[in-house]
mmCIF file of C-alpha atoms in Angstrom:
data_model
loop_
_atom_site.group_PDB
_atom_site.id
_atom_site.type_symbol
_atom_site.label_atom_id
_atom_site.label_comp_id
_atom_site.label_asym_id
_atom_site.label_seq_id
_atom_site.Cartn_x
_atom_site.Cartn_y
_atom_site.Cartn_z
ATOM 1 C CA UNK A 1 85.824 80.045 113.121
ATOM 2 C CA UNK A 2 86.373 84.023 112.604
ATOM 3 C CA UNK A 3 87.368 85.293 109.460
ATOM 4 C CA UNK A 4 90.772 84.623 108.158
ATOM 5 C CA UNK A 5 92.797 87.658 108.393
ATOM 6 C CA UNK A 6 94.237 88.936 105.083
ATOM 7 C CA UNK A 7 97.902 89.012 104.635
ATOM 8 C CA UNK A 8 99.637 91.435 102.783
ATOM 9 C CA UNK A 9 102.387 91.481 100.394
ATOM 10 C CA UNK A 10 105.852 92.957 102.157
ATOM 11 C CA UNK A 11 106.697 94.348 98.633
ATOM 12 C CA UNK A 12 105.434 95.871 95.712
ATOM 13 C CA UNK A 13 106.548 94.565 92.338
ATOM 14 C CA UNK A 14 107.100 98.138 89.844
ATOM 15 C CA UNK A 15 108.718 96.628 86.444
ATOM 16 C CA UNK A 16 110.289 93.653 88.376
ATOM 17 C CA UNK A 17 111.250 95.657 91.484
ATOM 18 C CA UNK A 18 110.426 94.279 94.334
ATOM 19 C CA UNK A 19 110.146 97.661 96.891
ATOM 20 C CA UNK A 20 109.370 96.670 100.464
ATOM 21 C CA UNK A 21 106.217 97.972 101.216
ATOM 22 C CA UNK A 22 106.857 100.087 104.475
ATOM 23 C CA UNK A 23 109.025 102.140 101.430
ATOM 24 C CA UNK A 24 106.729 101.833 99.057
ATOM 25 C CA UNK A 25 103.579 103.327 100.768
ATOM 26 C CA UNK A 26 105.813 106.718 101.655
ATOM 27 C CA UNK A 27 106.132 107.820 97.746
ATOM 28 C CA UNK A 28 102.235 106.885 97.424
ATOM 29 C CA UNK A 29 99.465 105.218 97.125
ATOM 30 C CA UNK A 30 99.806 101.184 97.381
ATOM 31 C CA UNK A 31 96.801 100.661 94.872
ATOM 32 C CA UNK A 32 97.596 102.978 92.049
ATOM 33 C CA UNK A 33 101.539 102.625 92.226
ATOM 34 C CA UNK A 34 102.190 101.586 88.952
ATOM 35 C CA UNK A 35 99.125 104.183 87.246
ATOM 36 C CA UNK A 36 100.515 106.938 88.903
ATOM 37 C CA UNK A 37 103.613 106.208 87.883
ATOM 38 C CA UNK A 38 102.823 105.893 84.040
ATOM 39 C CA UNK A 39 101.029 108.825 84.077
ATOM 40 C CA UNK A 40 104.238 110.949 85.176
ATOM 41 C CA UNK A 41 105.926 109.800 82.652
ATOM 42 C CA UNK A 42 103.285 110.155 80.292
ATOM 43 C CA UNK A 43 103.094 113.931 81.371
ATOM 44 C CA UNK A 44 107.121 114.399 80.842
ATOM 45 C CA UNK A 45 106.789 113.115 78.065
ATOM 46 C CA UNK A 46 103.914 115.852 77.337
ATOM 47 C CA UNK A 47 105.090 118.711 78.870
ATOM 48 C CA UNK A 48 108.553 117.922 80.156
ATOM 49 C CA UNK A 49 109.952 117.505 76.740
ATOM 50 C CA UNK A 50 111.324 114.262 78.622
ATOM 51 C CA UNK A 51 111.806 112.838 74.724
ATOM 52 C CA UNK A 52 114.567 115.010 74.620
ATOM 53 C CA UNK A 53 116.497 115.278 77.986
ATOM 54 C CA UNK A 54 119.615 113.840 78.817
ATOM 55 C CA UNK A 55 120.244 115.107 82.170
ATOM 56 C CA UNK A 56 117.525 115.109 84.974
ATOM 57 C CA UNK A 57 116.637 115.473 88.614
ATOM 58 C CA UNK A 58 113.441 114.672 90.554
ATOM 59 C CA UNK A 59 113.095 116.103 93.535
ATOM 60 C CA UNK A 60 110.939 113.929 96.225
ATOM 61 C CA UNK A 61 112.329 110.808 94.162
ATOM 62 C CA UNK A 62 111.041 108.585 97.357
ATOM 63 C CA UNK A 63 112.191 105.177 96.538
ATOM 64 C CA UNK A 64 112.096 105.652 93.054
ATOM 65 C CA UNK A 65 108.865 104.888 91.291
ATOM 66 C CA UNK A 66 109.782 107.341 88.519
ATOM 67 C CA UNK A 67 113.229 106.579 88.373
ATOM 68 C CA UNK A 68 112.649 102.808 87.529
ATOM 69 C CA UNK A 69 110.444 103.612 84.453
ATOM 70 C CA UNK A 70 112.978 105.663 83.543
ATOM 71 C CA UNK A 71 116.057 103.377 83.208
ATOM 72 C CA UNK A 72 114.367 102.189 79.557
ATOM 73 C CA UNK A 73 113.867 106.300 78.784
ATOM 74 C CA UNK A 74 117.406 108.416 79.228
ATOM 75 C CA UNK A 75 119.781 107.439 76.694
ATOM 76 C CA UNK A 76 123.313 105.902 77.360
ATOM 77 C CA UNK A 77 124.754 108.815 78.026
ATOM 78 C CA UNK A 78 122.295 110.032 80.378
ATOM 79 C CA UNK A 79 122.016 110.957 84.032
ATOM 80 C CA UNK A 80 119.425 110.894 86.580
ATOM 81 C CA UNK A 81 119.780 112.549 90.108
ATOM 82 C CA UNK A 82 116.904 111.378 92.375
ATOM 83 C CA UNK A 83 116.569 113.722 96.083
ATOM 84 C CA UNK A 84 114.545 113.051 99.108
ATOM 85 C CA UNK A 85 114.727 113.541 102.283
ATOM 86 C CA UNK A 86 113.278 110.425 103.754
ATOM 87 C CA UNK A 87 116.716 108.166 104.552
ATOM 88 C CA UNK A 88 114.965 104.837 104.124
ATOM 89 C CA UNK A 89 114.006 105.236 100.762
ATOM 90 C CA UNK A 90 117.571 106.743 98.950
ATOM 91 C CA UNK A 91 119.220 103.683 100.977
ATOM 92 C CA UNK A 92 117.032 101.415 98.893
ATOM 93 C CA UNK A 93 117.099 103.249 95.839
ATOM 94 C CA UNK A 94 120.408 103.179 96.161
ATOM 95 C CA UNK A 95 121.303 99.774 96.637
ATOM 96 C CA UNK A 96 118.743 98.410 94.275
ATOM 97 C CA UNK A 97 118.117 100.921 91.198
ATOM 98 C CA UNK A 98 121.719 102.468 91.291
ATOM 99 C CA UNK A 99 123.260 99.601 91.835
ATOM 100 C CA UNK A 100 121.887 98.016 88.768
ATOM 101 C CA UNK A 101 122.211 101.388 86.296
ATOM 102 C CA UNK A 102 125.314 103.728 86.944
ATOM 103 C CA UNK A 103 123.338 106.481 84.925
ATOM 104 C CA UNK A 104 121.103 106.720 88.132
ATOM 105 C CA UNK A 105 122.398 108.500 91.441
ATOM 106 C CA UNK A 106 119.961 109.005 94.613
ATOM 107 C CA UNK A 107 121.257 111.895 97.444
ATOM 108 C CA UNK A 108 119.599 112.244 100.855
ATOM 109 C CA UNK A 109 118.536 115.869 101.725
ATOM 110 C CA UNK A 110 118.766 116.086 105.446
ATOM 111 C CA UNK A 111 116.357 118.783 105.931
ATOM 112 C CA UNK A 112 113.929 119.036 108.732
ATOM 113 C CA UNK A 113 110.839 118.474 108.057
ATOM 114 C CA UNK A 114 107.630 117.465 110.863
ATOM 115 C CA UNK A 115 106.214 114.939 108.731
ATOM 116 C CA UNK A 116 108.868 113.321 106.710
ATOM 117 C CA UNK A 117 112.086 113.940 108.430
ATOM 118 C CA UNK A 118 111.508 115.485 112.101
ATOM 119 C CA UNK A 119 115.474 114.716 112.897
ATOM 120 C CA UNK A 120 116.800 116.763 110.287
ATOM 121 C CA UNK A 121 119.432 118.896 110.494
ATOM 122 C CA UNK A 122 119.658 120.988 107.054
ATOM 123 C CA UNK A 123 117.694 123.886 105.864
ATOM 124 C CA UNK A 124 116.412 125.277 102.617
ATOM 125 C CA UNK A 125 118.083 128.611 103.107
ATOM 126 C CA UNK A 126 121.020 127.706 101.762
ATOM 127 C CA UNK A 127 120.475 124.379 100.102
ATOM 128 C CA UNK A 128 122.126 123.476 96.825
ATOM 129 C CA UNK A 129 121.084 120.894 94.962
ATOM 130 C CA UNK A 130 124.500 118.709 93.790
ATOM 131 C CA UNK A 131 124.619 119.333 90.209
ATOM 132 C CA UNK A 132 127.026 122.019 87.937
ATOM 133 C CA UNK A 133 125.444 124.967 87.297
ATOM 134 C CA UNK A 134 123.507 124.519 83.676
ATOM 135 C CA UNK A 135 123.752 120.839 83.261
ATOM 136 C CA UNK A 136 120.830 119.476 83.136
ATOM 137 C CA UNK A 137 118.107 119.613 80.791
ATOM 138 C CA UNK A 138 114.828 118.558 83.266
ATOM 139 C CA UNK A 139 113.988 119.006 86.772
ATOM 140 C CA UNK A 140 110.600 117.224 88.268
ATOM 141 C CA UNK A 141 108.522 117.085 91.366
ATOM 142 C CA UNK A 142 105.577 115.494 91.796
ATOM 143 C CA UNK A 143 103.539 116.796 95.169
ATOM 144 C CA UNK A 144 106.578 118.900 96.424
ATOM 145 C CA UNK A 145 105.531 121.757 96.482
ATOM 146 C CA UNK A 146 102.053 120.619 97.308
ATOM 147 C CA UNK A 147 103.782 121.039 100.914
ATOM 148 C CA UNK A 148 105.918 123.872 101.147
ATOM 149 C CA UNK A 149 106.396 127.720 102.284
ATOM 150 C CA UNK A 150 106.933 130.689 100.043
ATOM 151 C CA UNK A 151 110.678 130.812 100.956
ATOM 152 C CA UNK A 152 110.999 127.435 100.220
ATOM 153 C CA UNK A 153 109.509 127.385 97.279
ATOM 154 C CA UNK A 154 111.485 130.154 96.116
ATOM 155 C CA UNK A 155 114.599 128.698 97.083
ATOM 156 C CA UNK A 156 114.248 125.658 94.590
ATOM 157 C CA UNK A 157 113.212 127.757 91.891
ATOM 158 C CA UNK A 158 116.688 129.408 92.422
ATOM 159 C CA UNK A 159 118.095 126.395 92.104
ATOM 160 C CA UNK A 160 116.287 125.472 89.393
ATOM 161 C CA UNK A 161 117.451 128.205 87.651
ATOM 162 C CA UNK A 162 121.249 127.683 88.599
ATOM 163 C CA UNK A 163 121.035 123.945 87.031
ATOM 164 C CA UNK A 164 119.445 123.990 84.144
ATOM 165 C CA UNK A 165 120.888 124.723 80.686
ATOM 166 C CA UNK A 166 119.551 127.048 78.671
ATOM 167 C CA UNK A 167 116.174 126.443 77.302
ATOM 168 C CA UNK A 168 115.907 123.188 80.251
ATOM 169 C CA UNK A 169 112.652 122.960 81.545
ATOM 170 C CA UNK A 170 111.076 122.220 85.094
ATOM 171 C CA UNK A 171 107.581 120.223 85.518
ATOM 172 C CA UNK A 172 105.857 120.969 89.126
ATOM 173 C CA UNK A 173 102.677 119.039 90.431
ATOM 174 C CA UNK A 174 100.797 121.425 92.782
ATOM 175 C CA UNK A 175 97.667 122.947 93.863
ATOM 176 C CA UNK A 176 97.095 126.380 92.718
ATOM 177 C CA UNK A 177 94.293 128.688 93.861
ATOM 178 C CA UNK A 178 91.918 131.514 93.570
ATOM 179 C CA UNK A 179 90.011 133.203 95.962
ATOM 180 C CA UNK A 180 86.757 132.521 94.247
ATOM 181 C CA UNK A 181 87.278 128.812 94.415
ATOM 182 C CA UNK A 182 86.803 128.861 98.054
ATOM 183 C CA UNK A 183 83.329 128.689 98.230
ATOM 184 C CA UNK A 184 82.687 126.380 95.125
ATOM 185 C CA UNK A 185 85.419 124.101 97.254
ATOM 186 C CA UNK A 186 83.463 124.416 100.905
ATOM 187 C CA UNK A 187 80.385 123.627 98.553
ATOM 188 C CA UNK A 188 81.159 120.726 97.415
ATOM 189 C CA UNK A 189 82.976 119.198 100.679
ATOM 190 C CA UNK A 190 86.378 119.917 99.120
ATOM 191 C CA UNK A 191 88.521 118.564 96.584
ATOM 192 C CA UNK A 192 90.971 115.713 95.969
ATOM 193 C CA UNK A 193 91.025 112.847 98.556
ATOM 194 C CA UNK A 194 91.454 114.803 101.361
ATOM 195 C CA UNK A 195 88.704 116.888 101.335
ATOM 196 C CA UNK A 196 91.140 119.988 100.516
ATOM 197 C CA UNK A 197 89.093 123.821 100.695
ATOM 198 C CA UNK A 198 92.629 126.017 100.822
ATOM 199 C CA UNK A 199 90.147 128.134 103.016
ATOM 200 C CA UNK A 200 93.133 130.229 104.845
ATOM 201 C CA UNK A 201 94.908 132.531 102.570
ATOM 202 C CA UNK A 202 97.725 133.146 105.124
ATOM 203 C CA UNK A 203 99.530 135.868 102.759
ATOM 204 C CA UNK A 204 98.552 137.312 99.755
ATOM 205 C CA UNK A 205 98.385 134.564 96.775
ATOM 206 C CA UNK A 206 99.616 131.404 99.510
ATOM 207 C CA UNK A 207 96.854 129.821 100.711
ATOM 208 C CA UNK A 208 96.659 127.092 103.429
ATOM 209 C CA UNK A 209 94.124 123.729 103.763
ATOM 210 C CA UNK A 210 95.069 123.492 108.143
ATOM 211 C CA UNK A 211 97.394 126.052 109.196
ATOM 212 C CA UNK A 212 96.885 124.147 112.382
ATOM 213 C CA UNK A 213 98.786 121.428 110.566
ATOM 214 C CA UNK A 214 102.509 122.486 109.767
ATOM 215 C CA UNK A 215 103.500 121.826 106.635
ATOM 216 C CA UNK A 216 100.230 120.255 105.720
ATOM 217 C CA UNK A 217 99.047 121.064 102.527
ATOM 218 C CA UNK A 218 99.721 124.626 100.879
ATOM 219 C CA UNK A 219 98.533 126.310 97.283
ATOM 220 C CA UNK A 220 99.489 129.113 95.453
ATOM 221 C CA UNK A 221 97.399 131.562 92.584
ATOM 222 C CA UNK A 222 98.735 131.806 89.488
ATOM 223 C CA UNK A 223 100.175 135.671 90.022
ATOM 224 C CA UNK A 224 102.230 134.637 92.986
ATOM 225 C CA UNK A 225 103.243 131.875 91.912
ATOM 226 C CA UNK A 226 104.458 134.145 88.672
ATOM 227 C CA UNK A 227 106.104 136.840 90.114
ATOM 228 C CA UNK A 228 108.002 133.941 92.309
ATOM 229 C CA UNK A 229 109.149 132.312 89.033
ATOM 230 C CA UNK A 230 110.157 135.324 87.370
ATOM 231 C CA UNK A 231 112.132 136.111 90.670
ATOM 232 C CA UNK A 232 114.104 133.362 90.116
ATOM 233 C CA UNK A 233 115.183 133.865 86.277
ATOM 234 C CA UNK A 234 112.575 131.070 85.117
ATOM 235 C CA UNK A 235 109.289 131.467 83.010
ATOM 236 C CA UNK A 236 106.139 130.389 83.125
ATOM 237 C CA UNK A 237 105.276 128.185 79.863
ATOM 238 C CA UNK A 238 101.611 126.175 80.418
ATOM 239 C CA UNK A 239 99.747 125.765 83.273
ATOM 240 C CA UNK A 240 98.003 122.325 83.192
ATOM 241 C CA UNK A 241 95.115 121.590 85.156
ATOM 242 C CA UNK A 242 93.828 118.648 87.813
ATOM 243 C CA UNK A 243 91.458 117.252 88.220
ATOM 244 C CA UNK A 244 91.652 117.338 92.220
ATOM 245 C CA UNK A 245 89.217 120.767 91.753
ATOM 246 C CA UNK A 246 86.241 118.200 90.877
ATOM 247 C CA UNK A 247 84.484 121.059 88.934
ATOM 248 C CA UNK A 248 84.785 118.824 85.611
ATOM 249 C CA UNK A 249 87.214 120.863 84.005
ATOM 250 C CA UNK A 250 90.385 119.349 84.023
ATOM 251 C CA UNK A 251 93.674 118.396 81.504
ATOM 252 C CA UNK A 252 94.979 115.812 83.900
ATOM 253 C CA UNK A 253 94.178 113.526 86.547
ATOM 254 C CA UNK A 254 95.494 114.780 89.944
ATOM 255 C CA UNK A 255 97.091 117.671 90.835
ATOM 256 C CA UNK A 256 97.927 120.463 88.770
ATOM 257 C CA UNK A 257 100.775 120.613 86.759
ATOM 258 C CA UNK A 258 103.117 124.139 86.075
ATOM 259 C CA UNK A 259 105.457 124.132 83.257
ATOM 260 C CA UNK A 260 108.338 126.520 83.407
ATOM 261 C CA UNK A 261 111.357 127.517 81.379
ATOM 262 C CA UNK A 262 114.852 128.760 81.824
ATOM 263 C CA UNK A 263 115.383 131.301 78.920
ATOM 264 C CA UNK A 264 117.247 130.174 75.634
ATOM 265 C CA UNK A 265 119.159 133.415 75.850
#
């Protein structure tokens, strides 16, 4: 008799959740769901100043691993704004974490995207995200950017800018780059799970793992990354490093994480 053939779950329980697991897989990884999820938290709590924030957006919410965590966080008279742009997930989100919490509100960004949403028909050029202009108090991303062009980027940290009150902060996951961490990268086989060497530098400060591979994944160096920030009205406040580098000197497990303020004044 052959082996039996192992059947898998067709959900994955997160706090008493149950997220079907076609969803579930698309925000990340099946076997450290619930870690990765307590260690975003744990960093806005860190660096987010999430102890304090009433009013907050995540950007890539998928089906809302962060948001159901934070249902026991954001005070009563909170407000959470979760965007994606994969359809399936906000759908669920929707019916099962918004319907349950009124505080909590999930919007489908209909931009086209190759790997996530090749139907789209929106573009970043002129995307706003649905909020008053300096209401909220915390925007998040985790492995956003990790994905996206200059002009994109720049277009979020515009609208950053627009939403936030002043003093709000914004917490980014991403890679960020040097030119001398090429070789150490190419070395060493790469870094992070996909073997990532950010070997093209396809303009000055952008580099790219595949630029065969569109959007694959992208980093940035700290300078222009900072005059893209200060572009927008934002500035930079602590840059937090990953672990993904695998050089042995890292703050956090993962990716990178960039800390940036709107000014008080």
């Amino acid at each position: 008799m052959g082996k039996a053939e192992r059947i898998l779950p067709a959900s994955v329980d997160h706090h008493g959740f149950q997220i079907p697991r076609h969803l579930a897989w698309r925000t990340g990884r099946l076997d450290r769901f619930r870690e990765v999820s307590d260690e975003h938290i744990a960093h806005l709590e860190a660096f987010g100043g999430l102890g304090g924030a009433r009013h907050v957006v995540e950007i890539g919410c998928g089906v809302g691993r962060d948001a159901i965590p934070l249902m026991r966080v954001l005070p009563d008279d909170g407000s959470y704004l979760g965007i994606d742009i994969i359809r399936g997930s906000i759908d669920w989100a929707g019916a099962n974490i918004a319907a349950k919490d009124a505080r909590f509100r999930f919007v489908h960004f209909d931009v086209a995207d190759k790997q996530h949403n090749p139907g789209g028909s929106e573009g970043m050029e002129t995307y706003e995200i649905p909020c008053a202009d300096g209401s909220q108090d915390l925007v998040f991303l985790y492995s956003v950017f990790t994905h996206m062009f200059p002009g994109d980027v720049a277009r979020y940290l515009a609208e950053f800018q627009r939403v936030l009150r002043p003093g709000g902060c914004v917490l980014a996951s991403m890679f960020t780059m040097d030119r001398g961490l090429i070789s150490y990268l190419q070395a060493i086989g790469g870094g992070g799970l996909r073997a990532l060497t950010f070997s093209h530098e396809v303009e000055e400060g952008f580099f790219h793992n595949d630029p065969e591979v569109v959007p694959g994944a992208t980093a940035y160096s700290l300078d222009r990354l900072g005059v893209m920030v200060s572009n927008a009205g934002l500035v930079p406040e602590r840059f937090v490093r990953g672990s993904w580098r695998k050089n042995g000197e890292f703050d956090v497990n993962g990716q990178d994480l960039v800390v940036l303020r709107k000014p008080a004044f």
